[in-house]
């Protein structure tokens, strides 16, 4: 994607957010704004507290997530149109029972490949309540601190 195309898409999103900022927005507001800016395809997903827009203009696809209450941009990305997207035109509006951006979401529901210990969401590599040093309830310390002497409840010193 050319620098000019990227700049144009960024300017469009900023212009839209500036006109909508500090005001509640609706899916119809978003559609009207993008159509007036010459987008040939506009898909709007109307969520609980966010609106997600995927819009195509001049071979560039713009994806923006807005906060419905304020009109502020939550996230934005652009990329070149790919494959069958090139032939898309018109307007689609869909309603969703959820939202689209989870950057503030801290539910740890997804697989985190063992990076934390917040639930059983990491392929069993360190299940909840266990860490790398956990002996899973065993009282056997394998003689780790008795320096070969008797284990009478304390460390033996030489």
Coordinates of N, CA and C in Angstrom, one line a residue:
X1 N 0.8 -1.2 0.0 CA 0.0 0.0 0.0 C 0.9 1.2 0.0
X2 N 0.5 2.2 -0.8 CA 1.4 3.4 -0.9 C 1.2 4.3 0.3
X3 N 2.2 5.1 0.5 CA 2.1 6.1 1.6 C 0.9 7.0 1.4
X4 N 0.7 7.4 0.2 CA -0.5 8.3 -0.1 C -1.8 7.6 0.4
X5 N -1.9 6.3 0.0 CA -3.2 5.6 0.4 C -3.3 5.5 1.9
X6 N -2.2 5.2 2.6 CA -2.2 5.1 4.0 C -2.6 6.4 4.7
X7 N -2.0 7.5 4.2 CA -2.3 8.8 4.7 C -3.7 9.2 4.5
X8 N -4.2 8.8 3.3 CA -5.6 9.1 3.0 C -6.6 8.4 4.0
X9 N -6.3 7.1 4.2 CA -7.1 6.3 5.1 C -7.0 6.8 6.6
X10 N -5.9 7.2 7.0 CA -5.7 7.7 8.3 C -6.5 9.0 8.5
X11 N -6.3 9.9 7.5 CA -7.0 11.2 7.5 C -8.6 10.9 7.6
X12 N -9.1 10.0 6.8 CA -10.5 9.7 6.8 C -11.0 9.3 8.2
X13 N -10.2 8.4 8.9 CA -10.6 7.9 10.2 C -10.5 9.0 11.2
X14 N -9.5 9.9 11.1 CA -9.3 11.0 12.1 C -10.4 12.0 11.8
X15 N -10.7 12.3 10.6 CA -11.8 13.2 10.3 C -13.1 12.7 10.8
X16 N -13.4 11.5 10.6 CA -14.7 10.9 11.1 C -14.7 11.0 12.6
X17 N -13.6 10.6 13.3 CA -13.6 10.6 14.7 C -13.7 12.0 15.3
X18 N -13.2 12.9 14.6 CA -13.2 14.3 15.1 C -14.6 14.9 15.0
X19 N -15.4 14.5 13.9 CA -16.7 15.0 13.8 C -17.7 14.2 14.7
X20 N -17.3 13.0 15.1 CA -18.2 12.2 16.0 C -17.8 12.3 17.4
X21 N -16.6 12.7 17.7 CA -16.0 12.6 19.1 C -16.9 13.4 20.0
X22 N -17.0 12.9 21.2 CA -17.8 13.5 22.3 C -19.3 13.5 22.0
X23 N -19.8 12.6 21.1 CA -21.2 12.5 20.8 C -21.5 11.0 20.6
X24 N -22.6 10.6 21.1 CA -23.0 9.2 20.9 C -23.2 9.0 19.4
X25 N -22.8 7.8 18.9 CA -22.9 7.5 17.5 C -23.8 6.3 17.3
X26 N -24.3 6.2 16.1 CA -25.2 5.1 15.7 C -24.6 4.5 14.4
X27 N -25.0 3.3 14.1 CA -24.6 2.6 12.9 C -25.0 3.5 11.7
X28 N -26.1 4.1 11.7 CA -26.6 4.9 10.6 C -25.6 6.1 10.4
X29 N -25.2 6.7 11.5 CA -24.2 7.8 11.4 C -22.9 7.4 10.7
X30 N -22.5 6.2 11.1 CA -21.2 5.7 10.6 C -21.4 5.5 9.1
X31 N -22.5 4.8 8.7 CA -22.7 4.5 7.2 C -22.7 5.8 6.4
X32 N -23.5 6.8 6.9 CA -23.6 8.1 6.2 C -22.3 8.8 6.0
X33 N -21.5 8.7 7.1 CA -20.2 9.4 7.0 C -19.2 8.7 6.0
X34 N -19.1 7.4 6.1 CA -18.2 6.7 5.2 C -18.7 6.8 3.7
X35 N -20.0 6.8 3.5 CA -20.5 6.9 2.1 C -20.2 8.3 1.6
X36 N -20.3 9.3 2.4 CA -20.1 10.7 2.0 C -18.6 10.9 1.7
X37 N -17.7 10.1 2.2 CA -16.3 10.1 2.0 C -15.9 9.3 0.8
X38 N -16.9 8.7 0.1 CA -16.6 8.0 -1.2 C -16.2 6.5 -1.0
X39 N -16.5 5.9 0.1 CA -16.2 4.5 0.3 C -17.2 3.7 -0.6
X40 N -16.7 2.7 -1.3 CA -17.5 1.9 -2.2 C -18.2 0.7 -1.5
X41 N -17.6 0.3 -0.3 CA -18.1 -0.8 0.5 C -18.0 -0.4 1.9
X42 N -19.1 -0.5 2.7 CA -19.1 -0.2 4.1 C -19.9 -1.3 4.8
X43 N -19.2 -2.0 5.7 CA -19.8 -3.0 6.6 C -19.7 -2.5 8.0
X44 N -20.8 -2.4 8.7 CA -20.9 -1.9 10.0 C -21.5 -3.0 10.9
X45 N -20.8 -3.3 12.0 CA -21.2 -4.2 13.0 C -21.5 -3.4 14.3
X46 N -22.8 -3.4 14.7 CA -23.2 -2.6 15.8 C -23.3 -3.5 17.1
X47 N -22.3 -3.3 18.0 CA -22.2 -4.1 19.2 C -22.8 -3.4 20.4
X48 N -22.6 -4.0 21.6 CA -23.2 -3.4 22.8 C -22.7 -2.0 23.1
X49 N -21.4 -1.8 23.1 CA -20.9 -0.5 23.4 C -19.9 0.0 22.3
X50 N -19.7 -0.8 21.2 CA -18.8 -0.5 20.2 C -19.4 -0.6 18.8
X51 N -18.9 0.1 17.8 CA -19.2 -0.1 16.4 C -18.0 -0.4 15.7
X52 N -18.0 -1.5 14.9 CA -16.9 -1.9 14.1 C -17.2 -1.6 12.6
X53 N -16.3 -0.9 11.9 CA -16.5 -0.6 10.5 C -15.4 -1.2 9.7
X54 N -15.8 -1.8 8.6 CA -14.8 -2.3 7.6 C -15.3 -1.6 6.3
X55 N -14.4 -0.7 5.8 CA -14.7 0.1 4.6 C -13.6 0.0 3.6
X56 N -14.0 0.0 2.3 CA -13.1 -0.2 1.2 C -13.2 1.1 0.3
X57 N -12.0 1.6 -0.1 CA -11.9 2.7 -1.0 C -10.6 2.7 -1.7
X58 N -10.6 2.8 -3.0 CA -9.3 2.9 -3.8 C -8.4 1.7 -3.5
X59 N -8.9 0.5 -3.3 CA -8.0 -0.7 -3.1 C -7.4 -0.8 -1.7
X60 N -8.0 0.0 -0.8 CA -7.5 -0.1 0.6 C -8.7 -0.4 1.5
X61 N -8.5 -1.3 2.4 CA -9.5 -1.7 3.4 C -9.1 -1.0 4.8
X62 N -10.1 -0.3 5.3 CA -9.9 0.3 6.6 C -10.8 -0.4 7.6
X63 N -10.3 -0.7 8.8 CA -11.0 -1.3 9.8 C -10.9 -0.4 11.1
X64 N -12.0 0.0 11.6 CA -12.0 0.9 12.7 C -13.0 0.5 13.7
X65 N -12.7 0.5 15.0 CA -13.6 0.2 16.1 C -13.8 1.5 16.9
X66 N -15.1 1.9 17.0 CA -15.5 3.1 17.7 C -16.2 2.8 19.0
X67 N -16.0 3.7 20.0 CA -16.8 3.7 21.2 C -18.1 4.4 20.9
X68 N -19.2 3.7 21.1 CA -20.5 4.2 20.7 C -20.9 5.5 21.6
X69 N -20.5 5.5 22.8 CA -20.9 6.6 23.7 C -20.2 7.9 23.4
X70 N -18.9 7.8 23.0 CA -18.1 9.0 22.8 C -17.8 9.3 21.3
X71 N -17.9 8.2 20.5 CA -17.4 8.4 19.1 C -15.9 8.3 18.9
X72 N -15.2 8.0 20.0 CA -13.7 7.9 19.9 C -13.3 6.6 19.2
X73 N -12.2 6.7 18.5 CA -11.6 5.5 17.9 C -10.9 4.7 19.0
X74 N -11.2 3.4 19.1 CA -10.6 2.5 20.0 C -9.4 1.8 19.3
X75 N -9.6 1.4 18.1 CA -8.5 0.8 17.3 C -8.7 1.0 15.9
X76 N -7.6 0.9 15.1 CA -7.7 1.2 13.7 C -6.6 0.5 12.9
X77 N -6.9 -0.1 11.8 CA -5.8 -0.6 10.9 C -6.3 -0.5 9.5
X78 N -5.2 -0.5 8.6 CA -5.5 -0.5 7.2 C -4.6 -1.5 6.5
X79 N -5.1 -2.0 5.4 CA -4.3 -2.9 4.6 C -4.8 -2.9 3.1
X80 N -4.1 -3.5 2.3 CA -4.5 -3.6 0.9 C -5.7 -4.6 0.8
X81 N -6.6 -4.3 -0.1 CA -7.7 -5.2 -0.4 C -7.2 -6.5 -0.9
X82 N -7.8 -7.6 -0.5 CA -7.3 -8.9 -0.9 C -8.4 -9.8 -1.5
X83 N -8.0 -10.5 -2.6 CA -8.9 -11.5 -3.2 C -10.3 -10.9 -3.5
X84 N -11.3 -11.7 -3.0 CA -12.7 -11.3 -3.3 C -13.2 -10.0 -2.7
X85 N -12.4 -9.4 -1.8 CA -12.8 -8.1 -1.3 C -12.8 -7.1 -2.3
X86 N -12.0 -7.2 -3.4 CA -11.9 -6.2 -4.4 C -13.2 -6.0 -5.1
X87 N -14.1 -7.0 -5.2 CA -15.4 -6.8 -5.8 C -16.5 -6.4 -5.0
X88 N -16.3 -6.2 -3.7 CA -17.3 -5.8 -2.8 C -17.8 -4.4 -3.0
X89 N -19.1 -4.2 -2.9 CA -19.7 -2.8 -2.9 C -21.0 -2.8 -2.2
X90 N -21.4 -1.6 -1.8 CA -22.7 -1.5 -1.1 C -22.5 -1.3 0.4
X91 N -23.6 -1.6 1.1 CA -23.6 -1.4 2.6 C -24.2 -2.6 3.3
X92 N -23.5 -3.0 4.4 CA -24.1 -4.1 5.2 C -24.1 -3.6 6.6
X93 N -25.2 -3.8 7.3 CA -25.2 -3.5 8.8 C -25.7 -4.7 9.5
X94 N -24.9 -5.1 10.5 CA -25.2 -6.3 11.3 C -25.2 -5.9 12.8
X95 N -26.0 -6.6 13.5 CA -26.1 -6.3 15.0 C -25.4 -7.5 15.7
X96 N -24.7 -7.1 16.8 CA -24.0 -8.1 17.6 C -24.3 -8.0 19.1
X97 N -24.3 -9.2 19.7 CA -24.5 -9.2 21.2 C -23.3 -9.0 22.0
X98 N -22.2 -8.7 21.3 CA -20.9 -8.5 21.9 C -20.2 -7.3 21.4
X99 N -18.9 -7.1 21.8 CA -18.1 -6.0 21.3 C -16.9 -6.6 20.6
X100 N -16.1 -5.7 20.0 CA -15.1 -6.2 19.1 C -13.7 -6.0 19.5
X101 N -13.4 -5.1 20.4 CA -12.0 -4.9 20.8 C -11.9 -5.3 22.3
X102 N -10.9 -6.2 22.5 CA -10.8 -6.8 23.9 C -9.5 -6.4 24.6
X103 N -9.0 -5.2 24.2 CA -7.7 -4.8 24.8 C -7.8 -4.6 26.3
X104 N -9.0 -4.2 26.7 CA -9.2 -3.9 28.2 C -9.8 -5.2 28.9
X105 N -10.0 -6.2 28.1 CA -10.6 -7.4 28.7 C -9.5 -8.2 29.4
X106 N -9.8 -8.6 30.6 CA -8.8 -9.3 31.5 C -9.4 -10.6 32.0
X107 N -10.1 -11.4 31.1 CA -10.8 -12.6 31.6 C -9.9 -13.8 31.4
X108 N -8.8 -13.7 30.8 CA -7.9 -14.9 30.6 C -8.6 -16.1 30.1
X109 N -9.6 -16.0 29.2 CA -10.3 -17.2 28.7 C -9.5 -17.9 27.7
X110 N -8.7 -17.2 26.9 CA -8.0 -17.8 25.8 C -6.8 -18.6 26.3
X111 N -6.2 -19.3 25.4 CA -5.0 -20.1 25.7 C -3.8 -19.2 25.8
X112 N -3.1 -19.2 26.9 CA -2.0 -18.3 27.1 C -0.7 -19.1 27.1
X113 N -0.7 -20.3 26.7 CA 0.5 -21.2 26.5 C 1.3 -21.2 27.8
X114 N 0.7 -21.2 28.9 CA 1.5 -21.3 30.2 C 2.1 -20.0 30.7
X115 N 1.7 -18.9 30.2 CA 2.3 -17.7 30.6 C 1.8 -17.1 31.9
X116 N 0.7 -17.7 32.4 CA 0.3 -17.2 33.7 C -0.4 -18.4 34.5
X117 N -0.9 -18.1 35.6 CA -1.5 -19.2 36.4 C -2.9 -18.8 36.8
X118 N -3.6 -18.1 35.8 CA -5.0 -17.6 36.1 C -6.0 -18.5 35.4
X119 N -6.1 -19.7 35.9 CA -7.1 -20.6 35.4 C -6.5 -21.7 34.6
X120 N -7.4 -22.6 34.2 CA -6.9 -23.7 33.4 C -7.0 -23.4 32.0
X121 N -6.3 -22.4 31.5 CA -6.3 -22.0 30.1 C -5.0 -22.1 29.4
X122 N -4.1 -22.9 29.9 CA -2.8 -22.9 29.3 C -2.3 -24.3 29.0
X123 N -3.1 -25.1 28.4 CA -2.8 -26.4 27.9 C -2.2 -27.3 29.0
X124 N -2.6 -27.1 30.3 CA -2.2 -28.0 31.4 C -0.7 -27.9 31.8
X125 N 0.0 -26.9 31.2 CA 1.4 -26.9 31.6 C 1.7 -26.4 33.0
X126 N 0.8 -25.7 33.6 CA 1.0 -25.3 35.0 C -0.3 -25.1 35.7
X127 N -1.3 -25.9 35.4 CA -2.7 -25.7 35.9 C -2.9 -24.8 37.1
X128 N -4.1 -24.5 37.3 CA -4.4 -23.5 38.4 C -3.9 -24.0 39.7
X129 N -3.3 -23.1 40.4 CA -2.8 -23.4 41.8 C -1.5 -24.1 41.8
X130 N -0.8 -24.3 40.7 CA 0.4 -25.0 40.7 C 1.5 -24.1 40.0
X131 N 2.7 -24.2 40.5 CA 3.8 -23.5 39.8 C 4.9 -24.5 39.5
X132 N 6.0 -24.0 38.9 CA 7.1 -24.9 38.5 C 7.7 -25.6 39.7
X133 N 7.6 -25.1 40.9 CA 8.2 -25.8 42.1 C 7.2 -26.6 42.9
X134 N 6.0 -26.7 42.4 CA 5.0 -27.4 43.2 C 5.2 -28.9 43.1
X135 N 5.2 -29.6 44.2 CA 5.3 -31.0 44.2 C 4.0 -31.7 44.3
X136 N 2.9 -31.0 44.1 CA 1.5 -31.5 44.0 C 1.2 -32.3 45.3
X137 N 1.6 -31.7 46.5 CA 1.2 -32.3 47.8 C 2.1 -33.3 48.4
X138 N 3.2 -33.6 47.7 CA 4.1 -34.6 48.2 C 4.9 -34.0 49.4
X139 N 5.1 -34.8 50.4 CA 5.9 -34.3 51.6 C 7.4 -34.7 51.4
X140 N 7.7 -35.4 50.4 CA 9.1 -35.9 50.2 C 10.0 -34.7 49.7
X141 N 11.0 -34.4 50.5 CA 11.9 -33.3 50.0 C 13.1 -33.9 49.4
X142 N 13.1 -35.2 49.1 CA 14.2 -35.9 48.5 C 15.6 -35.7 49.1
X143 N 15.6 -35.4 50.4 CA 16.9 -35.2 51.0 C 17.6 -34.0 50.6
X144 N 16.8 -33.0 50.1 CA 17.5 -31.8 49.5 C 18.2 -30.9 50.4
X145 N 18.0 -31.0 51.8 CA 18.7 -30.1 52.6 C 19.3 -30.8 53.8
X146 N 19.6 -32.1 53.8 CA 20.1 -32.8 54.9 C 21.6 -33.1 54.8
X147 N 22.2 -32.7 53.8 CA 23.6 -32.9 53.5 C 24.1 -34.3 53.9
X148 N 23.3 -35.2 53.6 CA 23.6 -36.6 53.8 C 23.4 -37.1 55.2
X149 N 23.0 -36.2 56.2 CA 22.8 -36.6 57.5 C 21.3 -37.0 57.8
X150 N 21.0 -37.1 59.0 CA 19.6 -37.5 59.3 C 18.7 -36.2 59.1
X151 N 17.5 -36.4 58.8 CA 16.6 -35.3 58.6 C 15.7 -35.2 59.9
X152 N 16.1 -34.4 60.9 CA 15.4 -34.3 62.1 C 14.6 -33.1 62.2
X153 N 14.1 -32.6 61.1 CA 13.3 -31.4 61.1 C 14.0 -30.1 60.8
X154 N 15.2 -30.1 60.6 CA 15.9 -28.8 60.4 C 17.1 -29.1 59.5
X155 N 17.8 -28.0 59.1 CA 18.9 -28.1 58.3 C 20.1 -28.6 59.2
X156 N 20.9 -29.6 58.7 CA 22.1 -30.0 59.4 C 23.2 -29.2 58.9
X157 N 24.0 -28.7 59.8 CA 25.2 -27.9 59.3 C 26.4 -28.7 59.5
X158 N 27.4 -28.4 58.7 CA 28.7 -29.2 58.8 C 29.6 -28.5 59.7

